[in-house]
Coordinates of C-alpha atoms in Angstrom, one line a residue:
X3 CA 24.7 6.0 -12.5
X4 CA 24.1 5.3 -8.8
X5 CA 20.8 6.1 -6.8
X6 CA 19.3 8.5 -10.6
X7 CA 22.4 10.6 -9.7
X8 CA 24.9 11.6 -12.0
X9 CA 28.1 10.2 -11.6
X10 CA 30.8 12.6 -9.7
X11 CA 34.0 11.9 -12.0
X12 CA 32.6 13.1 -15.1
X13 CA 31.9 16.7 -13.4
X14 CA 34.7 18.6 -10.9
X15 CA 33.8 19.1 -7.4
X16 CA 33.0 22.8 -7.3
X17 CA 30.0 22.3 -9.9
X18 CA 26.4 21.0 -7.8
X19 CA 24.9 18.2 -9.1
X20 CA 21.5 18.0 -11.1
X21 CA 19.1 15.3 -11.0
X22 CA 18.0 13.5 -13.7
X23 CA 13.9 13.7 -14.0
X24 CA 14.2 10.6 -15.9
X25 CA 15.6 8.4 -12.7
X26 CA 14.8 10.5 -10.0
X27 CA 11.1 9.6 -8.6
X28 CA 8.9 13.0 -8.1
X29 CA 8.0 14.2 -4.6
X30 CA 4.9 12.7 -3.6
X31 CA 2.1 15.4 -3.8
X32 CA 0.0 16.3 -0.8
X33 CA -3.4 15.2 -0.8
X34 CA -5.8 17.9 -1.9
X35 CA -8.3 18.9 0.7
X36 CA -10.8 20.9 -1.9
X37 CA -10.8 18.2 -4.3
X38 CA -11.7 15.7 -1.2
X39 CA -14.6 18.2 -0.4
X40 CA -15.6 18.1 -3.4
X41 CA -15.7 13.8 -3.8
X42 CA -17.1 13.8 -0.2
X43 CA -20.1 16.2 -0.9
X44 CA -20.7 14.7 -4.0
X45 CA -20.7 11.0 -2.7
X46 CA -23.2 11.8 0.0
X47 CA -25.9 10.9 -2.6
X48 CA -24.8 6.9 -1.9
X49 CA -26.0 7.5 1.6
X50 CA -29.3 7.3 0.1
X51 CA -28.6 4.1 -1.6
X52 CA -27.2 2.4 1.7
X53 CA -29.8 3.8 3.7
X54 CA -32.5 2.6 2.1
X55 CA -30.7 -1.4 1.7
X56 CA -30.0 -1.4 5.1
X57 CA -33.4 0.2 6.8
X58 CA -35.0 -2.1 4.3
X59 CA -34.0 -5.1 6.0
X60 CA -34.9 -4.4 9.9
X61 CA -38.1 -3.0 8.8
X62 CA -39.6 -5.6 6.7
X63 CA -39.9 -7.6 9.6
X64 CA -42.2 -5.0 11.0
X65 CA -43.6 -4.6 7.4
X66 CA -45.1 -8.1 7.1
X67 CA -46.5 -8.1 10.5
X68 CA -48.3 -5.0 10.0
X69 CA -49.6 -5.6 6.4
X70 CA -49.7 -9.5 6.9
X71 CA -47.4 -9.8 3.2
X72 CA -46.7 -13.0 1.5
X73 CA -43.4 -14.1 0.9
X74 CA -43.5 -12.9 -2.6
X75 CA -44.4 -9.7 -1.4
X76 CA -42.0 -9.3 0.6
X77 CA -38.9 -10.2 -1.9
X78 CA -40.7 -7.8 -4.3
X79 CA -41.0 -5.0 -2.0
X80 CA -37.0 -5.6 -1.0
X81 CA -35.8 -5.8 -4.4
X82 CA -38.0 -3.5 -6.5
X83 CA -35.8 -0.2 -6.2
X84 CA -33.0 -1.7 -8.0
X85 CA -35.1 -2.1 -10.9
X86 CA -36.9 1.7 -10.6
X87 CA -33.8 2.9 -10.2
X88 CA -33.2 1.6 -13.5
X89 CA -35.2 4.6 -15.0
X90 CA -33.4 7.3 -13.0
X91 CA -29.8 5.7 -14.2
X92 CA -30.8 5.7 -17.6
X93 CA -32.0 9.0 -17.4
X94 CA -29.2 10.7 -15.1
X95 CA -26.8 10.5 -18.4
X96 CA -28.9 12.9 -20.6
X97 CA -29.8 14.8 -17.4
X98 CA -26.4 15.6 -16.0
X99 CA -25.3 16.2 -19.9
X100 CA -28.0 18.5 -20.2
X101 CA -28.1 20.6 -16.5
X102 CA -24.4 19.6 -15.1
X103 CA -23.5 16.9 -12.7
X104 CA -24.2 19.6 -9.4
X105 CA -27.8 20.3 -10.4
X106 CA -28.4 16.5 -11.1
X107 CA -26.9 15.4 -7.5
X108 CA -29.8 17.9 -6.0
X109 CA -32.4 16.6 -8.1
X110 CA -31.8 13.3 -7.0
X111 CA -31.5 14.5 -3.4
X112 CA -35.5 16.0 -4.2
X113 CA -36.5 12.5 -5.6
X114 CA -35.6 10.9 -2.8
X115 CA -36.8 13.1 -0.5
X116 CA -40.6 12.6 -1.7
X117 CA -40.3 9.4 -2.0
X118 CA -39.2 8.8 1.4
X119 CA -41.8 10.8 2.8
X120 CA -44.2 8.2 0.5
X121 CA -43.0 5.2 2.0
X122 CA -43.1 7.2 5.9
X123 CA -46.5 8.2 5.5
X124 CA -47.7 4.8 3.2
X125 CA -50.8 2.7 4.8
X126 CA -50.9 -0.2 2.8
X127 CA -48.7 -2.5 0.5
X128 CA -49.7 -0.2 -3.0
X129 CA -49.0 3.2 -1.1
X130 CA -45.3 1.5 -0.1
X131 CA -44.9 0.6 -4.1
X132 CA -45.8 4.1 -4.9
X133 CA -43.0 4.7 -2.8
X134 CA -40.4 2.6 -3.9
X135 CA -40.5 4.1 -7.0
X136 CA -40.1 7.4 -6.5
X137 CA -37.0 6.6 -4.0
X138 CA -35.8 4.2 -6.6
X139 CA -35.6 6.9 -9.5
X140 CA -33.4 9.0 -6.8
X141 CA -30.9 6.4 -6.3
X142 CA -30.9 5.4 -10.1
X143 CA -29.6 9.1 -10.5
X144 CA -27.4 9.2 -7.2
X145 CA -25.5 5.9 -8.1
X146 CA -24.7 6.7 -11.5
X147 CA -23.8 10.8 -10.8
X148 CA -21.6 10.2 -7.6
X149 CA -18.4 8.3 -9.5
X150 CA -18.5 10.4 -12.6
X151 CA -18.2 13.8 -10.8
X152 CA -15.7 12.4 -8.7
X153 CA -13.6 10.9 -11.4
X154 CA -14.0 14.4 -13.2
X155 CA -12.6 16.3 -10.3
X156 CA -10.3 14.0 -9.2
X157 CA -6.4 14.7 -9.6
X158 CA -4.6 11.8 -10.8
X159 CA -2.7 11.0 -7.9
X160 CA -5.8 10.9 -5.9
X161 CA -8.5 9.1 -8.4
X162 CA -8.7 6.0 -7.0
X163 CA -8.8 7.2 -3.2
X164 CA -11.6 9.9 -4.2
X165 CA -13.5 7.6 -7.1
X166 CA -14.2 4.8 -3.8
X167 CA -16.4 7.3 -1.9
X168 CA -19.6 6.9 -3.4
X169 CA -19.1 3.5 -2.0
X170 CA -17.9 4.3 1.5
X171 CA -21.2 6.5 1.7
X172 CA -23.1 3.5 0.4
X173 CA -21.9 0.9 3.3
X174 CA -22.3 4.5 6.0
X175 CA -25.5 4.6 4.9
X176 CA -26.1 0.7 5.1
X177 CA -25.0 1.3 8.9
X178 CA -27.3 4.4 9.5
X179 CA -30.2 1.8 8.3
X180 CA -29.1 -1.1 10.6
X181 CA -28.8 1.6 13.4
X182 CA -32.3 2.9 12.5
X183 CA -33.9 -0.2 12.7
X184 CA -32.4 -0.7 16.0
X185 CA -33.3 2.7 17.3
X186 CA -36.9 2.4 16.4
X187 CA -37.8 -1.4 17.3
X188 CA -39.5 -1.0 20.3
X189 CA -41.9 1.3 18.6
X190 CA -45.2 -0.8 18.1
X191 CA -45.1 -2.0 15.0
X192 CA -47.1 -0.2 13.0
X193 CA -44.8 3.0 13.6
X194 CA -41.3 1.3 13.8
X195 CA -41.0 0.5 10.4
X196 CA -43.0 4.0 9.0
X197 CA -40.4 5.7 11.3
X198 CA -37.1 3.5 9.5
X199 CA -38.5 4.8 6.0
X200 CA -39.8 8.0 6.6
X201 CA -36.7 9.4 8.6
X202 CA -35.0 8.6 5.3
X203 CA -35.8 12.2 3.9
X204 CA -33.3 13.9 6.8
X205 CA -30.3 13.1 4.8
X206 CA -31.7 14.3 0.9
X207 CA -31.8 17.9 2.7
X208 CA -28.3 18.1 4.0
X209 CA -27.3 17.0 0.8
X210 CA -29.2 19.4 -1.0
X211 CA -27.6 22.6 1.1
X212 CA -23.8 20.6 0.8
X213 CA -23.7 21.1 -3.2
X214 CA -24.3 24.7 -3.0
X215 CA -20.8 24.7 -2.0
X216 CA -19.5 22.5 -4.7
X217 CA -18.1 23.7 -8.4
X218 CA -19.2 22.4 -11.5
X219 CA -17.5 19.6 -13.2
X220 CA -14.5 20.9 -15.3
X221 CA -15.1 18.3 -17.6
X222 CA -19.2 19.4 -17.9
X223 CA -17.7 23.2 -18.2
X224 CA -15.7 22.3 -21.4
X225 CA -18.4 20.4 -22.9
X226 CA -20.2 23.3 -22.6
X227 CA -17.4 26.1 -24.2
X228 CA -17.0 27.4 -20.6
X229 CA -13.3 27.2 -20.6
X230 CA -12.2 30.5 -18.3
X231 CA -14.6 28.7 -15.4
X232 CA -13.1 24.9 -16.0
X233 CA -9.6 26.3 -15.6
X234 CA -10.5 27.9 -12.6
X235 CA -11.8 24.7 -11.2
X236 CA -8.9 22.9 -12.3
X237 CA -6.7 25.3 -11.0
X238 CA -8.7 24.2 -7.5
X239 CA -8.8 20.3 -8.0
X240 CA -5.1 19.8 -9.3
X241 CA -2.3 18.9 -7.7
X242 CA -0.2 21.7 -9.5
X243 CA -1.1 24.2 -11.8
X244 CA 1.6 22.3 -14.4
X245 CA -1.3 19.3 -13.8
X246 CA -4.2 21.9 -14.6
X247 CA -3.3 22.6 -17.7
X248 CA -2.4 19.2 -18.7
X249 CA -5.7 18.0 -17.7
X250 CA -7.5 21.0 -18.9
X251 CA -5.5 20.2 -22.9
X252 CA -6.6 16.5 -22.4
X253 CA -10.5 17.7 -21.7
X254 CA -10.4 20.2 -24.7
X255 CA -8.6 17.5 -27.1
X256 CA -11.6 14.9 -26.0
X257 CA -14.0 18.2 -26.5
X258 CA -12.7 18.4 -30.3
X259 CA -11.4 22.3 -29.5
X260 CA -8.3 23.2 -30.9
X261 CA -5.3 23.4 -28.7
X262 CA -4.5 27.2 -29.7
X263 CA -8.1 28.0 -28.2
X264 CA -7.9 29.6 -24.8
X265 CA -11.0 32.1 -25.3
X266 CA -13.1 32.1 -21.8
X267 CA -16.2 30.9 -23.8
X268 CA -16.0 28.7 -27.1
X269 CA -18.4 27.7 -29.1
X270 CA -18.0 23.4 -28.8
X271 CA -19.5 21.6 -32.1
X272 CA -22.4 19.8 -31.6
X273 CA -21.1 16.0 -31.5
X274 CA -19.5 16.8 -28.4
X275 CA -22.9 17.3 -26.6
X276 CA -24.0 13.8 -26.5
X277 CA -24.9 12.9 -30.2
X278 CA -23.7 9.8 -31.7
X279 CA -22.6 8.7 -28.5
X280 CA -25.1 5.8 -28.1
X281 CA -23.6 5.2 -31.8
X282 CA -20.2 5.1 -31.0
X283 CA -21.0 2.6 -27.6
X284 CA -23.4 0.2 -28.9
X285 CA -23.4 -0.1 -33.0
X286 CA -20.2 0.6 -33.8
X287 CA -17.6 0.7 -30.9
X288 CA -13.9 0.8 -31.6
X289 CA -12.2 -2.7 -30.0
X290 CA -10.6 -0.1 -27.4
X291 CA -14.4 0.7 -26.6
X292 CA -16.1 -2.4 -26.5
X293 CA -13.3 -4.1 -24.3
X294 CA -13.8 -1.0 -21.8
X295 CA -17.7 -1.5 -22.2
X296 CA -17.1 -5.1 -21.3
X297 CA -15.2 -4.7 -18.5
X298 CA -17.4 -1.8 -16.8
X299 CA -20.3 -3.9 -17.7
X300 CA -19.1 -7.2 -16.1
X301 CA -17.4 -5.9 -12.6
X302 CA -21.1 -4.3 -12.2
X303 CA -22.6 -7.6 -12.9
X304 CA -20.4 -9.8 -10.6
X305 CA -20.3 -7.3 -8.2
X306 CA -23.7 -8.2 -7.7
X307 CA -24.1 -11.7 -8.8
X308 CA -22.2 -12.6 -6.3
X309 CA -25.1 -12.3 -3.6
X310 CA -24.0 -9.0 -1.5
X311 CA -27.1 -7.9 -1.4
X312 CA -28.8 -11.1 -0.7
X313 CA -26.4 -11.3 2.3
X314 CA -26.9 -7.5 3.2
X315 CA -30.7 -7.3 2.4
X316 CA -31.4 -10.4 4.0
X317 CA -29.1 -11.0 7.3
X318 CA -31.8 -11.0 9.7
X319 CA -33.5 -14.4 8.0
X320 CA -29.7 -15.5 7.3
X321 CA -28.8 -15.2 11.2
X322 CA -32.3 -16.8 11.9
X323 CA -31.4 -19.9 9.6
X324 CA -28.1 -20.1 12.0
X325 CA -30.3 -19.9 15.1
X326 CA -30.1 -16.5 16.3
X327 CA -34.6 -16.3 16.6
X328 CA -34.8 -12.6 18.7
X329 CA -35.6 -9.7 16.8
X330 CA -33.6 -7.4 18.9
X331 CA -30.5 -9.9 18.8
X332 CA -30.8 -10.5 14.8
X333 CA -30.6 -6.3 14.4
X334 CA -27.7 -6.0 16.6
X335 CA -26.2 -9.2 15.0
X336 CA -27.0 -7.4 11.9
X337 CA -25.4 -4.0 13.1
X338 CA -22.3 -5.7 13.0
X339 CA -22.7 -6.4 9.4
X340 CA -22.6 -3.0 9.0
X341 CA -19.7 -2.1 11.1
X342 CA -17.7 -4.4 9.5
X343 CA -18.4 -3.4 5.9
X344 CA -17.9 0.1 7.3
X345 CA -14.1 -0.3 8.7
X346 CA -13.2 -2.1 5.9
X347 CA -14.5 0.0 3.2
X348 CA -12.5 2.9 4.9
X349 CA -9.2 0.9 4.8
X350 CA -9.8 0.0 1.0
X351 CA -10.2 3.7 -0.1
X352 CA -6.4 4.0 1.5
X353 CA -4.6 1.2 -0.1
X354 CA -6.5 1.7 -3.8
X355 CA -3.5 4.0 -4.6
X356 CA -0.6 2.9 -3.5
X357 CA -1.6 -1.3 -4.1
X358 CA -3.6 -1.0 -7.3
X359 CA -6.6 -2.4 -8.9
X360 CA -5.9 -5.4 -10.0
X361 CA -4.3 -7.2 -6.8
X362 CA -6.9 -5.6 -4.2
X363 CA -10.1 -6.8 -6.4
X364 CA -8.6 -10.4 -7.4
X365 CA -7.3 -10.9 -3.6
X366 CA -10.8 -9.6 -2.5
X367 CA -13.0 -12.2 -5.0
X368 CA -10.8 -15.3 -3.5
X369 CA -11.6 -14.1 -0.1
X370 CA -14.9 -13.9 -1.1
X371 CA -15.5 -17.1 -2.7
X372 CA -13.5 -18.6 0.8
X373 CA -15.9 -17.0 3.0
X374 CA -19.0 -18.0 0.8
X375 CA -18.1 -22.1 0.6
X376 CA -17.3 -21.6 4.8
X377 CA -21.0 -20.3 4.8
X378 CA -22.9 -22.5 2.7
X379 CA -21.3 -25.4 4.6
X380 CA -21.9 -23.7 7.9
X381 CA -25.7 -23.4 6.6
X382 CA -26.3 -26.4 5.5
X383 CA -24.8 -28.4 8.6
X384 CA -27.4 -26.4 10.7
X385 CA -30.3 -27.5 8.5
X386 CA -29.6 -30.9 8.3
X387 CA -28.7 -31.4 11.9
X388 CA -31.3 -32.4 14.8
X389 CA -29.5 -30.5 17.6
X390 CA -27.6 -27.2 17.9
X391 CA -24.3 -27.0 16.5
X392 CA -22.7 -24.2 18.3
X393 CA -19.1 -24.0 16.1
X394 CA -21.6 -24.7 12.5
X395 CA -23.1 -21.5 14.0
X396 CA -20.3 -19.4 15.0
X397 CA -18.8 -20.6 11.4
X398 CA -21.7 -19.4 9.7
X399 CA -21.5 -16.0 11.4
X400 CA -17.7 -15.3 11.5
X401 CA -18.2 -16.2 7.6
X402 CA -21.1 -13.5 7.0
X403 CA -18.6 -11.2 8.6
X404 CA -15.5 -12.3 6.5
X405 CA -17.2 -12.1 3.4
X406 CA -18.8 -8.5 3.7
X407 CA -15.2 -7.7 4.7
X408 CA -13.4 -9.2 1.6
X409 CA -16.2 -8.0 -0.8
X410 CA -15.7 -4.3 0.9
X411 CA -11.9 -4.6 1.0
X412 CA -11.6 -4.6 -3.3
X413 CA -14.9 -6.0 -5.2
X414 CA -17.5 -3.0 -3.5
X415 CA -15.2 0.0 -4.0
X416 CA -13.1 -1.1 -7.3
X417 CA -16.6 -1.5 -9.9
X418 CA -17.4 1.9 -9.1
X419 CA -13.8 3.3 -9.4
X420 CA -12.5 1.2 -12.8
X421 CA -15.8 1.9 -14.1
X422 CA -15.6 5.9 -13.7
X423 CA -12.2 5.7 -15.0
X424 CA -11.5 3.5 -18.1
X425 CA -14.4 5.6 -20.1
X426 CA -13.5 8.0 -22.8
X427 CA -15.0 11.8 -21.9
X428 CA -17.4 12.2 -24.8
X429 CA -18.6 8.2 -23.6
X430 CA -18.2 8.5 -20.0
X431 CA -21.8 9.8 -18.1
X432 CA -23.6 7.3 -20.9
X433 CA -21.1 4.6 -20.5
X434 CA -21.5 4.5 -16.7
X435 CA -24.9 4.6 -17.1
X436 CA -25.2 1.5 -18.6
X437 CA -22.7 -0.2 -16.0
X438 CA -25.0 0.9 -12.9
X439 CA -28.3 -0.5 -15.2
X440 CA -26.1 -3.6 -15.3
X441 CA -25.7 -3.5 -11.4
X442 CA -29.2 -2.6 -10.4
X443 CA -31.0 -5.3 -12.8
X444 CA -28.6 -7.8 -11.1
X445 CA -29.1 -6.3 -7.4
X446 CA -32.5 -6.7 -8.9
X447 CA -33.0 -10.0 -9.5
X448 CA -30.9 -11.6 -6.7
X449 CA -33.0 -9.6 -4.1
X450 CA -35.9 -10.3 -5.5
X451 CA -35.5 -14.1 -5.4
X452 CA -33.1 -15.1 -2.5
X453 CA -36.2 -16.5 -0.5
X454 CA -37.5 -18.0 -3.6
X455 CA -34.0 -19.5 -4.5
X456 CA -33.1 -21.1 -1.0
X457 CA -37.1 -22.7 -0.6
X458 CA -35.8 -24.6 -4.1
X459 CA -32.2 -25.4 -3.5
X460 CA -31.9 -24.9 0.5
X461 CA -30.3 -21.4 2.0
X462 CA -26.7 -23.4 1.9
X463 CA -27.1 -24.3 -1.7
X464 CA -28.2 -20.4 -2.4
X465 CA -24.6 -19.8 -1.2
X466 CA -23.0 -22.5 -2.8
X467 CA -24.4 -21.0 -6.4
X468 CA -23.2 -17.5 -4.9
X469 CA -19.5 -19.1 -4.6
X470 CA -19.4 -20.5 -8.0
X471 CA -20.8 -16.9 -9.5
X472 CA -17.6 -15.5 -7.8
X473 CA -15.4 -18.0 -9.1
X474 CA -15.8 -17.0 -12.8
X475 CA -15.9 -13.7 -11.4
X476 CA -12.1 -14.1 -10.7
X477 CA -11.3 -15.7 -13.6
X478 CA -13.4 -13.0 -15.8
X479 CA -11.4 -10.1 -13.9
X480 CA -7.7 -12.1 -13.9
X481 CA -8.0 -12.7 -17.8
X482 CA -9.3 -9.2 -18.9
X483 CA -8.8 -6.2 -16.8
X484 CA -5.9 -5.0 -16.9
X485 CA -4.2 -2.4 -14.3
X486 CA -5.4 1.5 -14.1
X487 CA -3.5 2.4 -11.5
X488 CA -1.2 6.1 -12.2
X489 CA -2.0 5.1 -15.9
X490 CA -2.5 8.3 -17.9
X491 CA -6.3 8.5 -20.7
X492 CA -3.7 7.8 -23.7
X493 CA -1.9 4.8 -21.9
X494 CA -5.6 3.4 -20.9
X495 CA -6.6 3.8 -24.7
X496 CA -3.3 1.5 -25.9
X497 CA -4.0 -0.8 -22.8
X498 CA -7.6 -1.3 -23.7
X499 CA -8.9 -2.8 -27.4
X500 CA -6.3 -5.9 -26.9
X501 CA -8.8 -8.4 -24.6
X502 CA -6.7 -11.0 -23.2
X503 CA -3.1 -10.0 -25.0
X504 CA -3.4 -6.5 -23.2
X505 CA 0.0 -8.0 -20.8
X506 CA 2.1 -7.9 -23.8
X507 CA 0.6 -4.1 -24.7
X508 CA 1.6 -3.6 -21.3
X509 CA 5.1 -4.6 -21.4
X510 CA 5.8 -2.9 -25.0
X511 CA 4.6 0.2 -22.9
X512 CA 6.4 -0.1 -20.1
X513 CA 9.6 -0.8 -22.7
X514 CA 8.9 2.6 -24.8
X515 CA 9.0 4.6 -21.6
X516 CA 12.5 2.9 -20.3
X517 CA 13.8 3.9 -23.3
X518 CA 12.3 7.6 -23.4
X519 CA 13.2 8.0 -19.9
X520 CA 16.9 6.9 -20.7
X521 CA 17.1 9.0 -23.7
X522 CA 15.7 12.3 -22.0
X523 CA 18.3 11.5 -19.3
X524 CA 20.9 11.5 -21.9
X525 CA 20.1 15.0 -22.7
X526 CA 19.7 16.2 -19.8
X527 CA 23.4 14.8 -19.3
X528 CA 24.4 16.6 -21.9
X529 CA 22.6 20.1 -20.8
X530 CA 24.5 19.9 -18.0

């Protein structure tokens, strides 16, 4: 053999040649632009999300002026719609179960809306609460709806390019915040920050009129017996219609309706609409299930652990601790932030197929935990010095910089696109439930007590805790998560269940399908 070809003495010159499937790699397919529609429209909900960090932080400067808020207020009001949002993740399963994952991406859009207009029109600290918890049961729904629709409309070749938008959106939105709070800082104060919240409600509309435009999940249609209108979706969202029936036997098999079936509406047993799901996740998982529940559970907890949101939340105190005093220049310092997260995210979403999981999240943690040791010692230099250390300061910031760029790069858009992907169908809108709960009780509690945390341990010491979180973080990912990347639901089954042996599953699979691909070459030799 030479180059997959056949070899040219075994067959005379007049008869062409025919490639062997087996060694010849397959034509790369072209990206498809309605299932990118789709994953964009849907991921709009994370704009919400981001908006709401990033506004968040210009505008509690505004916030404690005009209400005169403690400290603890202040972390409180920062950090509260992680843990509201709580009650709309934990609710979005049933709910898009129930309705479909299109319906549930506008109901969101609604929540968030009102709330929004809550926090825009609040006029003291309890109205603002009020608030917050109506936003926060939008983006509980909107974080956990945006990566399973994706990952259910998503051909294979794309999954991981389309499964990182929710998180592009998320760091978009960030920058819309940090651009808000610019905008609107010469207001006087008691509008500026009523104007950052309240203009919030201008994206939930556009996102309400974009889903009219979307299809239902194919996924959600089979679930439901709807089996003529999944094809046709499939038939939309696939690469070829060879892929759309694949995909549509695979949904049917994980449905429990028999492969023969190819009625436009079945009747789909009950088990396969939700019950015994909490069963079959929590009391009595399969080692396949609890190793995927333990991976989607801890990238959503290191993710934030790590202290992106303290860093994100919080940058205009962070760049005051490093000197920078103006309001105006800590927003545009903080702009930056944004921008950065922003370019960075985008060139992740590009590599996540052709580099992989694995490498891109590991390379992104070190980088990381680099960029978080070069800011605690940049911090605490500044502290502990009596004059102004111009290179501690420019250390500090080009770390800030560096480590929102590492952590969007692999860490940011990876958790919400291994997550989506590694769950079984029948345990995948519950499953990623419970990893967004995970993330928002985390986001959570490190927002809530970052000023709390560097008063007892000083803002470099915060950082140094941050960089030791991460470190385990990389040694919790290298040990257990294997790679997803081009791996089909069956080969993701075998893969998962093994813990920390799953390099030797790999390499017995990689072995069985050298020695399938040599023995279909052999017969197509011998067709020939």
């Amino acid at each position: 053999m030479a180059k997959g070809k056949p070899e040219t003495n075994d067959v005379s010159s007049g008869q062409p040649q025919v490639p062997i499937p087996a060694f010849d790699p397959p034509q790369k397919p072209k990206r498809n632009k309605y299932a990118l529609a789709c994953s964009i429209l849907a991921s709009m909900t994370s704009i919400l999300l981001g908006y709401d960090i990033g506004v968040m932080s210009g505008a509690i400067i505004y916030i404690k002026k005009d209400l005169n808020i403690t400290d603890v207020q202040k972390e409180v009001i920062m950090g509260i719609l992680n843990v509201y949002s709580l009650l709309g993740s934990a609710a979005a399963g049933r709910t898009s179960d129930w309705i479909g994952r299109r319906y549930t991406i506008v109901f969101a859009g609604a929540i968030f809306f009102v709330g929004a207009l809550l926090m825009g029109f609040a006029t003291n600290y309890a109205f603002l609460m009020v608030g917050r918890f109506v936003a926060g049961i939008g983006v509980g729904y909107a974080l956990m709806i945006a990566p399973v629709y994706t990952a259910e409309v998503a051909p294979a070749s794309t999954r991981g390019f389309l499964t990182s938008f929710p998180e592009v959106f998320i760091n978009f939105g960030i920058l819309l915040g940090y651009v808000s709070n610019y905008a609107f800082s010469k207001l006087p104060t008691h509008l500026s920050w009523r104007f950052m919240l309240g203009i919030g409600a201008i994206p939930s509309i556009f996102l309400a009129i974009g889903v009219l435009a979307m299809p239902e999940s194919p996924r959600w249609l089979v679930m439901q017996g709807r089996l003529g209108d999944a094809k046709v979706v499939l038939d939309k969202t696939s690469d070829s219609l060879e892929e759309s029936k694949l995909r549509l036997a695979d949904i049917k098999e994980a449905a429990g309706i028999p492969e023969e079936c190819n009625d436009n509406i079945v009747s789909v047993n009950k088990k396969s609409h939700g019950e015994g799901v909490w069963r079959d996740l929590i009391l009595r998982p399969t080692p396949a299930v609890r190793h995927v529940l333990m991976c989607a559970v801890g990238i959503h907890f290191f993710q934030q652990a790590s202290g992106i949101d303290s860093v994100v939340l919080y940058s205009p105190e962070i760049f005051e601790k490093a000197g920078i005093t103006d309001d105006t220049d800590k927003l545009l310092a903080t702009m930056a932030v944004g921008f950065t997260k922003t370019i960075f995210i985008l060139v992740a979403t590009f590599l996540l197929d052709k580099i992989g999981r694995r490498p891109l999240l590991l390379s992104s943690v070190a980088g990381m935990v680099l960029s978080l040791v070069g800011l605690a010692i940049g911090l605490t230099l500044i502290t502990h010095s009596d004059h102004k250390l111009v290179w501690a300061i420019a250390l500090s910031i080009a770390s800030i910089l560096s480590y929102v760029a590492f952590f969007s790069i692999g860490m940011g858009p990876i958790t919400w696109v291994y997550s989506s992907e590694i769950f079984p169908l029948r345990l995948r809108a519950q499953g990623c439930s419970m990893g967004v709960a995970a993330n928002r009780v985390t986001s959570g509690v490190i927002s809530m007590t970052f000023i709390s945390l560097y008063k007892a341990i000083s803002i470099g010491g915060a950082f140094f805790l941050y960089a030791g979180i991460a470190m385990v973080a990389w040694v919790f990912f290298y040990t257990l998560f294997p790679e997803t990347q081009g791996k089909t639901l069956e080969e993701m089954e075998t893969l998962f269940g093994t813990f920390f042996k799953w390099r030797s599953t790999l390499r017995e699979l990689k072995k069985k399908k050298v020695e399938n691909g040599a023995t279909n070459g052999q017969i197509q030799m011998g067709t020939t």
